[in-house]
JSON list of C-alpha atoms and ligand atoms in Angstrom, two decimals:
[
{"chain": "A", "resi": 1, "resn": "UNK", "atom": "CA", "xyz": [0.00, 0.00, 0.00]},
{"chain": "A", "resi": 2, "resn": "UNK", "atom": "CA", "xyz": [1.08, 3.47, -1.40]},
{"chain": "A", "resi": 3, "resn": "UNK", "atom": "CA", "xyz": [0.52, 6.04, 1.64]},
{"chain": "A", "resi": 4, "resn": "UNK", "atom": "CA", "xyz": [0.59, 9.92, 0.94]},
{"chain": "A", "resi": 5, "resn": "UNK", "atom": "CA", "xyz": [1.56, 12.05, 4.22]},
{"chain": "A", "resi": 6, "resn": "UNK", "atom": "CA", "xyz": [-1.33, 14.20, 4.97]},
{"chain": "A", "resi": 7, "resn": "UNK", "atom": "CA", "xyz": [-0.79, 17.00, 7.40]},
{"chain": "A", "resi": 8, "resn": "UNK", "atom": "CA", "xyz": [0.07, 19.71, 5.49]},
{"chain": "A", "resi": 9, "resn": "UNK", "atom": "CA", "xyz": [0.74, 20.36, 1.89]},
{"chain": "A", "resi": 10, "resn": "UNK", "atom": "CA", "xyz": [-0.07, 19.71, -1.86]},
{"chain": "A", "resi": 11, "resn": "UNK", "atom": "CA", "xyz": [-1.15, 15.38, -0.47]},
{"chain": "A", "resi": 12, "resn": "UNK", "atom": "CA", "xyz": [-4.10, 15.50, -2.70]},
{"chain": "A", "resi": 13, "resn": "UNK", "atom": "CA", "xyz": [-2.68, 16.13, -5.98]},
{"chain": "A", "resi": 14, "resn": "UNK", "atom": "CA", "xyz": [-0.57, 13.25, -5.11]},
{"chain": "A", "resi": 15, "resn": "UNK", "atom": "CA", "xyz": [-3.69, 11.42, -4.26]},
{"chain": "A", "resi": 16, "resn": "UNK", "atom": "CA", "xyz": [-5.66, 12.32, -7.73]},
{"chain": "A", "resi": 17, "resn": "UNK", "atom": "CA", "xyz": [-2.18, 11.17, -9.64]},
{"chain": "A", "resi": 18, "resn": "UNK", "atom": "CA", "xyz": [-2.25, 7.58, -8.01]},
{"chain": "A", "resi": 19, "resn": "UNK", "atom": "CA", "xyz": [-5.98, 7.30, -8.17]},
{"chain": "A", "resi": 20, "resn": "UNK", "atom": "CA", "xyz": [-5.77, 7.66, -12.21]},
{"chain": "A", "resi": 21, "resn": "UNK", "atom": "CA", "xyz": [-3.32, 5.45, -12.06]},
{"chain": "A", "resi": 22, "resn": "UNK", "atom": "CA", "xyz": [-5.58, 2.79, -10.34]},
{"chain": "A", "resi": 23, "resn": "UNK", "atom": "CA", "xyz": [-3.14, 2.67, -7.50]},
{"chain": "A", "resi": 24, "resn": "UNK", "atom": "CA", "xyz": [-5.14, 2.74, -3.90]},
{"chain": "A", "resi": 25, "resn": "UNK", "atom": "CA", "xyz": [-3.99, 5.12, -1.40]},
{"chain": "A", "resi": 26, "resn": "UNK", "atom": "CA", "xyz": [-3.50, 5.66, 2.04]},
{"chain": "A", "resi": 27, "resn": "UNK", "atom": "CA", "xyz": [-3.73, 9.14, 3.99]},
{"chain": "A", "resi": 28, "resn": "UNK", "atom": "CA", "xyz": [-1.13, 9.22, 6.32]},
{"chain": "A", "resi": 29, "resn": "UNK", "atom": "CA", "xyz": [-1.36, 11.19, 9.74]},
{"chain": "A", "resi": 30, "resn": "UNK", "atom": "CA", "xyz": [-0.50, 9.02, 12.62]},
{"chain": "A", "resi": 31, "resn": "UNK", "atom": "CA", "xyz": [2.33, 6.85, 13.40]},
{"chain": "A", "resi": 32, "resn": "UNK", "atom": "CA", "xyz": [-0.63, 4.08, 13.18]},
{"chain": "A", "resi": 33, "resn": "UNK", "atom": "CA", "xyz": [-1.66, 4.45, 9.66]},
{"chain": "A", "resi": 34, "resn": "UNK", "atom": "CA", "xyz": [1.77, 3.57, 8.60]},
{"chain": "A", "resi": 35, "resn": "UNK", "atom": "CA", "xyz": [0.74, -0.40, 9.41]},
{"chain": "A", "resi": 36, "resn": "UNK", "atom": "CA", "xyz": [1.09, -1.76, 6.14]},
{"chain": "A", "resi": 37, "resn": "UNK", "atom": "CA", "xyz": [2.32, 1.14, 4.16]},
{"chain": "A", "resi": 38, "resn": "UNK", "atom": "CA", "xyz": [5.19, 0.21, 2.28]},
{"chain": "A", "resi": 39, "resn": "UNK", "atom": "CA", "xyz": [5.77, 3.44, 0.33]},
{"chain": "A", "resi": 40, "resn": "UNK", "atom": "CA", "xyz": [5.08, 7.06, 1.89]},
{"chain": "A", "resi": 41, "resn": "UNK", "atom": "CA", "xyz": [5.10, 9.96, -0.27]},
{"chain": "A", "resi": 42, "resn": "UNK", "atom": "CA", "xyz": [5.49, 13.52, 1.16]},
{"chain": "A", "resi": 43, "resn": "UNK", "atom": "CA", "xyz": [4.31, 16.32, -1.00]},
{"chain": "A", "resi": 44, "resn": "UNK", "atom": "CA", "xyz": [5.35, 19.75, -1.21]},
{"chain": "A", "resi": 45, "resn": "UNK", "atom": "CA", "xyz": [4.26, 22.52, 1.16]},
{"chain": "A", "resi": 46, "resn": "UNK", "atom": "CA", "xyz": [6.22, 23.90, 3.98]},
{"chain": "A", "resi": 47, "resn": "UNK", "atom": "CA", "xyz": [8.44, 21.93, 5.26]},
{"chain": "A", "resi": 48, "resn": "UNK", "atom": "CA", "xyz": [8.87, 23.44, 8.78]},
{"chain": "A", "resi": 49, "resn": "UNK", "atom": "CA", "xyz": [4.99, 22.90, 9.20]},
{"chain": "A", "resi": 50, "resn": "UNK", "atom": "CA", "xyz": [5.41, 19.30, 7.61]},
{"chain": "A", "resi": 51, "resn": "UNK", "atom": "CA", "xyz": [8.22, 18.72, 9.99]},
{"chain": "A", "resi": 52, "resn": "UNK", "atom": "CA", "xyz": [6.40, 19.90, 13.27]},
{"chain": "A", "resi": 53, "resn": "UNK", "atom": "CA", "xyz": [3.18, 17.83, 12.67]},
{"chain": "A", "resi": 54, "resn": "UNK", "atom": "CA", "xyz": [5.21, 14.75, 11.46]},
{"chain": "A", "resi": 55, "resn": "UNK", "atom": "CA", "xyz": [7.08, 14.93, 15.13]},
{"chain": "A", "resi": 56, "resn": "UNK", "atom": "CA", "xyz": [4.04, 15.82, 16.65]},
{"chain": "A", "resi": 57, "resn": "UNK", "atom": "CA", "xyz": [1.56, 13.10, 15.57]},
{"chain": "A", "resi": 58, "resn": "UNK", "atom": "CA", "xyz": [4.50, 10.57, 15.56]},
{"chain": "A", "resi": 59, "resn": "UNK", "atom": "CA", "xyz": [5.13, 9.58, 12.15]},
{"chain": "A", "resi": 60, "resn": "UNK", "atom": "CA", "xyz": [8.57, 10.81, 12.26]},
{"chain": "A", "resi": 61, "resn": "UNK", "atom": "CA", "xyz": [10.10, 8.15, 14.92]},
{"chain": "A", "resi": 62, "resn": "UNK", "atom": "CA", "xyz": [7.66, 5.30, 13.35]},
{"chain": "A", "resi": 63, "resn": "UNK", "atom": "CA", "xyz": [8.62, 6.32, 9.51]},
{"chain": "A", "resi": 64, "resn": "UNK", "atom": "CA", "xyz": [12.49, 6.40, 10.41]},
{"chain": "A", "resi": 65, "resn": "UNK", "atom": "CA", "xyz": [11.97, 3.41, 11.98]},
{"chain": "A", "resi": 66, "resn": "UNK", "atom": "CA", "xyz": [10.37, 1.39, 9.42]},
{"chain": "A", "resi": 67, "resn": "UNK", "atom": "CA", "xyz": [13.06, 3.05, 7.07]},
{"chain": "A", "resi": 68, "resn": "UNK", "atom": "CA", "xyz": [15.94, 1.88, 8.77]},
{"chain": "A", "resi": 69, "resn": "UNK", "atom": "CA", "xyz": [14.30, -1.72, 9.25]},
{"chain": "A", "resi": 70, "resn": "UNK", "atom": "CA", "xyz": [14.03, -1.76, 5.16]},
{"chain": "A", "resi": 71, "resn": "UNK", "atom": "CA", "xyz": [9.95, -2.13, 5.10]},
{"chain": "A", "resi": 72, "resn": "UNK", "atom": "CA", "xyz": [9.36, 1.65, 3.90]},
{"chain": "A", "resi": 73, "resn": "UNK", "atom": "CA", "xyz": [10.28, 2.97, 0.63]},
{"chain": "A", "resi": 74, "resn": "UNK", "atom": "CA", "xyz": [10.36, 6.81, 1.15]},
{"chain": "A", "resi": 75, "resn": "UNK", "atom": "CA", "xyz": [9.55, 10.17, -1.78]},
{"chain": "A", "resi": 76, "resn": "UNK", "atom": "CA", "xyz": [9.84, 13.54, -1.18]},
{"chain": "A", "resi": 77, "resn": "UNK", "atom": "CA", "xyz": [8.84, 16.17, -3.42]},
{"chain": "A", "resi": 78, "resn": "UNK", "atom": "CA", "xyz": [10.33, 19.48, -2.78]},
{"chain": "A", "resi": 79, "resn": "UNK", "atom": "CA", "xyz": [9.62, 20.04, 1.27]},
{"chain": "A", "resi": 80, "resn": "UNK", "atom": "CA", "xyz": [9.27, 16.52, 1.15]},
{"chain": "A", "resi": 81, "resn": "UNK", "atom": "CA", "xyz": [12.79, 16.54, -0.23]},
{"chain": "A", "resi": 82, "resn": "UNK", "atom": "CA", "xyz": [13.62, 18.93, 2.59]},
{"chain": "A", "resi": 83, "resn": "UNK", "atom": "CA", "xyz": [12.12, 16.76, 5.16]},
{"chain": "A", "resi": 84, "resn": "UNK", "atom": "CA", "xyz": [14.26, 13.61, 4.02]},
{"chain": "A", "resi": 85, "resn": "UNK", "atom": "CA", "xyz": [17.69, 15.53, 4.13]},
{"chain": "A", "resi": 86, "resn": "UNK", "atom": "CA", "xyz": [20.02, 14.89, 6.55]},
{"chain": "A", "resi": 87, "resn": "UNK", "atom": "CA", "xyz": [21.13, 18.38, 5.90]},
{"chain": "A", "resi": 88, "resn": "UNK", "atom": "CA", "xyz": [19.05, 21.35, 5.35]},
{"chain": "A", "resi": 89, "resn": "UNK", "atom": "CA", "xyz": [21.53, 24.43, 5.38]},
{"chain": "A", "resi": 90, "resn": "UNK", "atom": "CA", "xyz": [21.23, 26.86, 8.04]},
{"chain": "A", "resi": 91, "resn": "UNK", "atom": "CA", "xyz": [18.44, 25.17, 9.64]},
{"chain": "A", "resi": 92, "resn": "UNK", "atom": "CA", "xyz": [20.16, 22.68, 12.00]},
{"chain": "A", "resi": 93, "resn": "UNK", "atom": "CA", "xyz": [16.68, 22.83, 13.88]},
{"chain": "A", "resi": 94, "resn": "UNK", "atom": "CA", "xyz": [14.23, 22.31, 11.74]},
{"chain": "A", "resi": 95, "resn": "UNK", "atom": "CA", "xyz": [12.29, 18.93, 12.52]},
{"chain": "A", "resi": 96, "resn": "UNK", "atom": "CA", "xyz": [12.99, 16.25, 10.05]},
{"chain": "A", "resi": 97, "resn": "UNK", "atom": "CA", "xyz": [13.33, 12.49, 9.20]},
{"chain": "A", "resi": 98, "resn": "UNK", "atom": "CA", "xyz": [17.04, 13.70, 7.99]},
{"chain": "A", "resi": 99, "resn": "UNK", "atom": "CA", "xyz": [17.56, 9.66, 6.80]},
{"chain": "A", "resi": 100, "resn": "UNK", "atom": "CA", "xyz": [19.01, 10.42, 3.40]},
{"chain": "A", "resi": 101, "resn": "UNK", "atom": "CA", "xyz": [22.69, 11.05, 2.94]},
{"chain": "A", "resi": 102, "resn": "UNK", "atom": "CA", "xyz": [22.52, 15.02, 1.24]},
{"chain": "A", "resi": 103, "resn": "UNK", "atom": "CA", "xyz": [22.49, 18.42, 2.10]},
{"chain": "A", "resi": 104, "resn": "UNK", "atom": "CA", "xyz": [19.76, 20.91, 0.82]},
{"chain": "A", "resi": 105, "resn": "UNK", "atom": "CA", "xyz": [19.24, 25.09, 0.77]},
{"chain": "A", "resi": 106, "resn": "UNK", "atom": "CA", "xyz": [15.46, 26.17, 0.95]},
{"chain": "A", "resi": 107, "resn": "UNK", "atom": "CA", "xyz": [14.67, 28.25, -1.09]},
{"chain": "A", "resi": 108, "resn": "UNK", "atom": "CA", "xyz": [18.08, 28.54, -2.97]},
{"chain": "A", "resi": 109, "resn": "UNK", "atom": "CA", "xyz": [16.97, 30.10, -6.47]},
{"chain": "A", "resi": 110, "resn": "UNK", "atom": "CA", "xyz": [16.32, 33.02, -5.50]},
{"chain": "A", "resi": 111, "resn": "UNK", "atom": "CA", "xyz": [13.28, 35.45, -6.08]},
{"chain": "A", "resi": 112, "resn": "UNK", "atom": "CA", "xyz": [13.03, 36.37, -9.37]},
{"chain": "A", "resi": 113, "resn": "UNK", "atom": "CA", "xyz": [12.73, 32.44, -10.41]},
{"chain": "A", "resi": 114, "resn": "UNK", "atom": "CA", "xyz": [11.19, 31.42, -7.38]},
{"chain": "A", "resi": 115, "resn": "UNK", "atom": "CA", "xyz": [8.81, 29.52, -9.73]},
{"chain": "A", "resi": 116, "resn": "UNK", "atom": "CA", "xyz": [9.41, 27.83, -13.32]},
{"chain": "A", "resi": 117, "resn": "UNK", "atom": "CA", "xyz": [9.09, 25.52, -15.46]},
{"chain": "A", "resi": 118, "resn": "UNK", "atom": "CA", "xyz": [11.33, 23.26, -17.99]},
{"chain": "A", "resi": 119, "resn": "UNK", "atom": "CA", "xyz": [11.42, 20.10, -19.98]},
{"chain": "A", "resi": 120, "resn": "UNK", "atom": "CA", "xyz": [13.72, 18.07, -17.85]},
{"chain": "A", "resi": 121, "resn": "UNK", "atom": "CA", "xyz": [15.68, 14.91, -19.05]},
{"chain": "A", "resi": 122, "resn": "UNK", "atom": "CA", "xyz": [15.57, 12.47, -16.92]},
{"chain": "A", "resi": 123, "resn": "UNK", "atom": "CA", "xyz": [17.89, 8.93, -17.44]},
{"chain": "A", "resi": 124, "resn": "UNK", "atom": "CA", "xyz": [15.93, 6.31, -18.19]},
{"chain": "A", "resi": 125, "resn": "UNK", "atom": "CA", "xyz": [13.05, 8.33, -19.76]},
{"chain": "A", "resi": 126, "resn": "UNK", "atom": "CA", "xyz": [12.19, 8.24, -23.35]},
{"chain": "A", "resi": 127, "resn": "UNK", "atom": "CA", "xyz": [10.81, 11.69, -23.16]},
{"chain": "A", "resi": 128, "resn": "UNK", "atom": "CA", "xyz": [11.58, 15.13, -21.13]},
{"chain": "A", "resi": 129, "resn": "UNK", "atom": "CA", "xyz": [9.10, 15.24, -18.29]},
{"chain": "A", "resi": 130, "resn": "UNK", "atom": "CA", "xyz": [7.84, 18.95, -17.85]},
{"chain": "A", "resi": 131, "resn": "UNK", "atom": "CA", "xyz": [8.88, 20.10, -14.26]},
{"chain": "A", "resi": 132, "resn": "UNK", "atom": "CA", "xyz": [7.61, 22.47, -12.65]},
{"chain": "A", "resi": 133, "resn": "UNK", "atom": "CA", "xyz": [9.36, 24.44, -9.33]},
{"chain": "A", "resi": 134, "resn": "UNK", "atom": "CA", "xyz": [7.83, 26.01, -6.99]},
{"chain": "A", "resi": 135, "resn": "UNK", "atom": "CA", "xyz": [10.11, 27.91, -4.69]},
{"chain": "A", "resi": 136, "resn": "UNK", "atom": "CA", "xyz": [11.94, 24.69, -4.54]},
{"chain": "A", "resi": 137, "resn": "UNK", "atom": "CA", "xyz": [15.22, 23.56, -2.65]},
{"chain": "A", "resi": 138, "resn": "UNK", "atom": "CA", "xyz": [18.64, 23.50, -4.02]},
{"chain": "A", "resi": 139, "resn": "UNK", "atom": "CA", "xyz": [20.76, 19.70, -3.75]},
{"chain": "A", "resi": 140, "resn": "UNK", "atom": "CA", "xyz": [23.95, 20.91, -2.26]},
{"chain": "A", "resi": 141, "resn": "UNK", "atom": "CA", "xyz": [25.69, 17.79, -1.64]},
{"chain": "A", "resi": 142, "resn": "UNK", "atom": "CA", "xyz": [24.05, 14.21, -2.17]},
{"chain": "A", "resi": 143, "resn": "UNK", "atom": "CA", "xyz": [26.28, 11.10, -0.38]},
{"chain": "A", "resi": 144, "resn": "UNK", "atom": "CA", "xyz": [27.96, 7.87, -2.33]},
{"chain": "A", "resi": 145, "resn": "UNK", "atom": "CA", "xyz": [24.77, 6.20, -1.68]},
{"chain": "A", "resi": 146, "resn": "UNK", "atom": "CA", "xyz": [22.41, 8.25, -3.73]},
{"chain": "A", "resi": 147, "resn": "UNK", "atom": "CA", "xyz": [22.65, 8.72, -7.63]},
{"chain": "A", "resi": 148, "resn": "UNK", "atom": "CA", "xyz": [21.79, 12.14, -9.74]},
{"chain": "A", "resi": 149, "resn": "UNK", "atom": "CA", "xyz": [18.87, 10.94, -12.53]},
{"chain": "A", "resi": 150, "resn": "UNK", "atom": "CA", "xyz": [18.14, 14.78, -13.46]},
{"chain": "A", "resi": 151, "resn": "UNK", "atom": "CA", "xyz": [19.80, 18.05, -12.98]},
{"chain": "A", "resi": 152, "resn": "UNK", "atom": "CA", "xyz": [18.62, 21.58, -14.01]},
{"chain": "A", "resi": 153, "resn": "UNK", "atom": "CA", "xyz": [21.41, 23.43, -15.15]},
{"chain": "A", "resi": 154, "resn": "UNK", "atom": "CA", "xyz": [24.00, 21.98, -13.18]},
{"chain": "A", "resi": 155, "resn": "UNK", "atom": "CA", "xyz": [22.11, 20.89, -9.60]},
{"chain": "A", "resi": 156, "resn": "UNK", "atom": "CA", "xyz": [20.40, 17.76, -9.08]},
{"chain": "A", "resi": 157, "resn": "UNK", "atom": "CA", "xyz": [16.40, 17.63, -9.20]},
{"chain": "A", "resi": 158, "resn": "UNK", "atom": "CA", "xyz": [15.83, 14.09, -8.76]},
{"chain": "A", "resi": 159, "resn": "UNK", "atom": "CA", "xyz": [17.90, 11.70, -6.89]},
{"chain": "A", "resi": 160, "resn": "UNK", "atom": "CA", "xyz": [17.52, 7.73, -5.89]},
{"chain": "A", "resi": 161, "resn": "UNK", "atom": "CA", "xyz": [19.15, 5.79, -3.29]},
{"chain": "A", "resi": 162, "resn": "UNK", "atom": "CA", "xyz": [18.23, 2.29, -2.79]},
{"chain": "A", "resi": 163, "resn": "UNK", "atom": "CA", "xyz": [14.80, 2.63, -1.12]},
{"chain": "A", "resi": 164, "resn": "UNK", "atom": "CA", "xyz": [14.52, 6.49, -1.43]},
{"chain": "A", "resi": 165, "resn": "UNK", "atom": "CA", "xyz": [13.97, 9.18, -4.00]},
{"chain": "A", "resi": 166, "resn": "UNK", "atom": "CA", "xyz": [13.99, 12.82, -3.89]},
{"chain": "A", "resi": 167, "resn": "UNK", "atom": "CA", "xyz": [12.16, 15.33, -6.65]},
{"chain": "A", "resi": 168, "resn": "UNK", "atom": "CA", "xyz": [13.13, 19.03, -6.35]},
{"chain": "A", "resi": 169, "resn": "UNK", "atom": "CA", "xyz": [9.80, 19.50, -8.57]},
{"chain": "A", "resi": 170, "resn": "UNK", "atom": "CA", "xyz": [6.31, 18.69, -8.49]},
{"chain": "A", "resi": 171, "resn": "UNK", "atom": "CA", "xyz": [5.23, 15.61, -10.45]},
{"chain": "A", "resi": 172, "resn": "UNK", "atom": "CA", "xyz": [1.86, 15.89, -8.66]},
{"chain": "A", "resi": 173, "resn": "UNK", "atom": "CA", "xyz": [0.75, 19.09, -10.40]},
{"chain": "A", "resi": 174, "resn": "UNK", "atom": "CA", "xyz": [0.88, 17.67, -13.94]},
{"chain": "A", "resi": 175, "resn": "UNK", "atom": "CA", "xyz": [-0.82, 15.11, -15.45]},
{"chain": "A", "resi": 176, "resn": "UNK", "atom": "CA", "xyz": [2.23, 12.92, -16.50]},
{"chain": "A", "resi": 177, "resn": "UNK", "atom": "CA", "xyz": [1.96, 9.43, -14.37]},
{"chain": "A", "resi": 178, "resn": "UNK", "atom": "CA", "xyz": [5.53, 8.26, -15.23]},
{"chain": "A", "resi": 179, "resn": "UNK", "atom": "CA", "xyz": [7.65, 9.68, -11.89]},
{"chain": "A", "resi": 180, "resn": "UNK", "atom": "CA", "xyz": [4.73, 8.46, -9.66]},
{"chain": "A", "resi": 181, "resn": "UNK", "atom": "CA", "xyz": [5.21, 4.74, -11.69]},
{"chain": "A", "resi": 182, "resn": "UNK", "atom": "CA", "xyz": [8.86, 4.98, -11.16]},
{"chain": "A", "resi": 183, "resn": "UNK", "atom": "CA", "xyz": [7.77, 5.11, -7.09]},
{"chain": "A", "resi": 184, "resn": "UNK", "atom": "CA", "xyz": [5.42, 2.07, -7.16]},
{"chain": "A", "resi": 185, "resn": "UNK", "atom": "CA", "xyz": [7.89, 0.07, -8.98]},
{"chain": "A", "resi": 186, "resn": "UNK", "atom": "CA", "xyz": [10.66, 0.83, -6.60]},
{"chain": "A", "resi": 187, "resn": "UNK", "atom": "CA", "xyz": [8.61, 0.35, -3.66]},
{"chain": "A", "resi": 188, "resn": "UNK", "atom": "CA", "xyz": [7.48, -3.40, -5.59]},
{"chain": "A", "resi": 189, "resn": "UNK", "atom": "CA", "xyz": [11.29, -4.19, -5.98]},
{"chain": "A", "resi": 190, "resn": "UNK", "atom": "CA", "xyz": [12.05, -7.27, -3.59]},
{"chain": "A", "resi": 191, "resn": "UNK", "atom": "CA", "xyz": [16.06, -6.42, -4.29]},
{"chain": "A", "resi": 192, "resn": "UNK", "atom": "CA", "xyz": [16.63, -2.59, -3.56]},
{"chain": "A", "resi": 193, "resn": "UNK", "atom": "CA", "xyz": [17.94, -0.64, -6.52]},
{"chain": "A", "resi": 194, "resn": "UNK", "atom": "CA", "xyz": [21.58, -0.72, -6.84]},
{"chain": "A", "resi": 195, "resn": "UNK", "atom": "CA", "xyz": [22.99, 2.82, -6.37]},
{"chain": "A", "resi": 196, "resn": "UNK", "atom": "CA", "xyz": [26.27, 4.36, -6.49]},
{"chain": "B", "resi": 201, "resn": "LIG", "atom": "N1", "xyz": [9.92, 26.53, 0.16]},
{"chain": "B", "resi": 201, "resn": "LIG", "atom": "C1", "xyz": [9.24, 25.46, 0.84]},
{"chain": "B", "resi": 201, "resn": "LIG", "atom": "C2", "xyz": [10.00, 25.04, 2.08]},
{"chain": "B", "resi": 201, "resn": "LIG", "atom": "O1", "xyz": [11.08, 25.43, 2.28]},
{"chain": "B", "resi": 201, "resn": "LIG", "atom": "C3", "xyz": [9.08, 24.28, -0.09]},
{"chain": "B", "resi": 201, "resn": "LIG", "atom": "C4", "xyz": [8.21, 24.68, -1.24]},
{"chain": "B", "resi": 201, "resn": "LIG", "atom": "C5", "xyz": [7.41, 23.58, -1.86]},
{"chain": "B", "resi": 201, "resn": "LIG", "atom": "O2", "xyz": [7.26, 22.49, -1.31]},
{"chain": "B", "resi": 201, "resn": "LIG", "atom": "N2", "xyz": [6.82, 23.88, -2.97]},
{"chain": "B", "resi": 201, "resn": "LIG", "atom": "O3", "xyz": [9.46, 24.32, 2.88]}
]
């Protein structure tokens, strides 16, 4: 079962994505309705409000927990992204699962682009996938277990590990299923994805 963290944030675009797709869904707001999830996504929002509820309702100790046992698969998208970093640059503070080896910077491109969008090439994709970024996070520094699928200009967007991937950019808020398949099918994998 596919769950989608639901305290705060964009969780029911996420939600509409997977339910095209035909793939049931879990909402995710207590430690308790992680039982049986094998895959949580975290959408986009604000991550210090993601991060406070998360540690507050207890899905951050039980998600980190199932993580490091090898039973959860994990996505972030964009505060999602910021909530899986083990780094988020000058916020040593901010509540977060921190279990993937990278650093990120909130809100790193500045004002004038705060928002855009591109045709991004991603490896293993016949065709670009539109992004679009929304006052999204910059990838600073990603660790020797994680490997860069997709950069924009020269940072990386989208990153994998072997039971973990990160999305600088919102596959949620377009219609294009294919970076919500690539989830399910690495949540399905009985061998985690070889990385690095
Ligand atoms: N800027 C937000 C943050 O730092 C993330 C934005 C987003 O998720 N679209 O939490």
């Amino acid at each position: 079962m596919i769950g989608v963290l639901a305290v705060q944030g964009d969780f029911r675009e996420h939600e509409l994505v997977f339910q095209r797709m035909g793939v049931p869904i879990r909402r995710v707001r207590r430690a308790g309705d992680l039982a049986g999830v094998s895959g949580l996504v975290i959408p986009g929002g604000e991550s210090t409000t993601i991060g406070k509820l998360a540690r507050e309702y207890g899905v951050e100790e039980e998600a980190r927990r199932r993580y490091q046992e090898g039973t959860l698969a994990l996505w972030g998208t964009c505060a999602g992204a910021i909530w899986l970093a083990q780094e988020i640059e000058g916020y040593p503070d901010q509540p977060r699962l921190g279990v993937l080896d990278m650093s990120v910077a909130r809100n790193a491109y500045g004002r004038q682009v705060e928002s855009f969008e591109t045709e991004l090439a991603i490896d293993g994709f016949e065709r670009p996938f539109h992004a679009v970024f929304i006052r999204a996070p910059v990838i600073t520094r990603v660790g020797e277990g994680m490997r860069v699928i997709a950069r924009y200009r020269e940072d990386p967007v989208f990153v994998i590990g072997e039971r973990a991937m990160v999305t600088t950019f919102h596959p949620e808020l377009t219609s294009d299923p294919r970076v919500h398949r690539f989830f399910t099918d690495l949540v399905e994998r009985e061998v985690p994805l070889k990385v690095g």
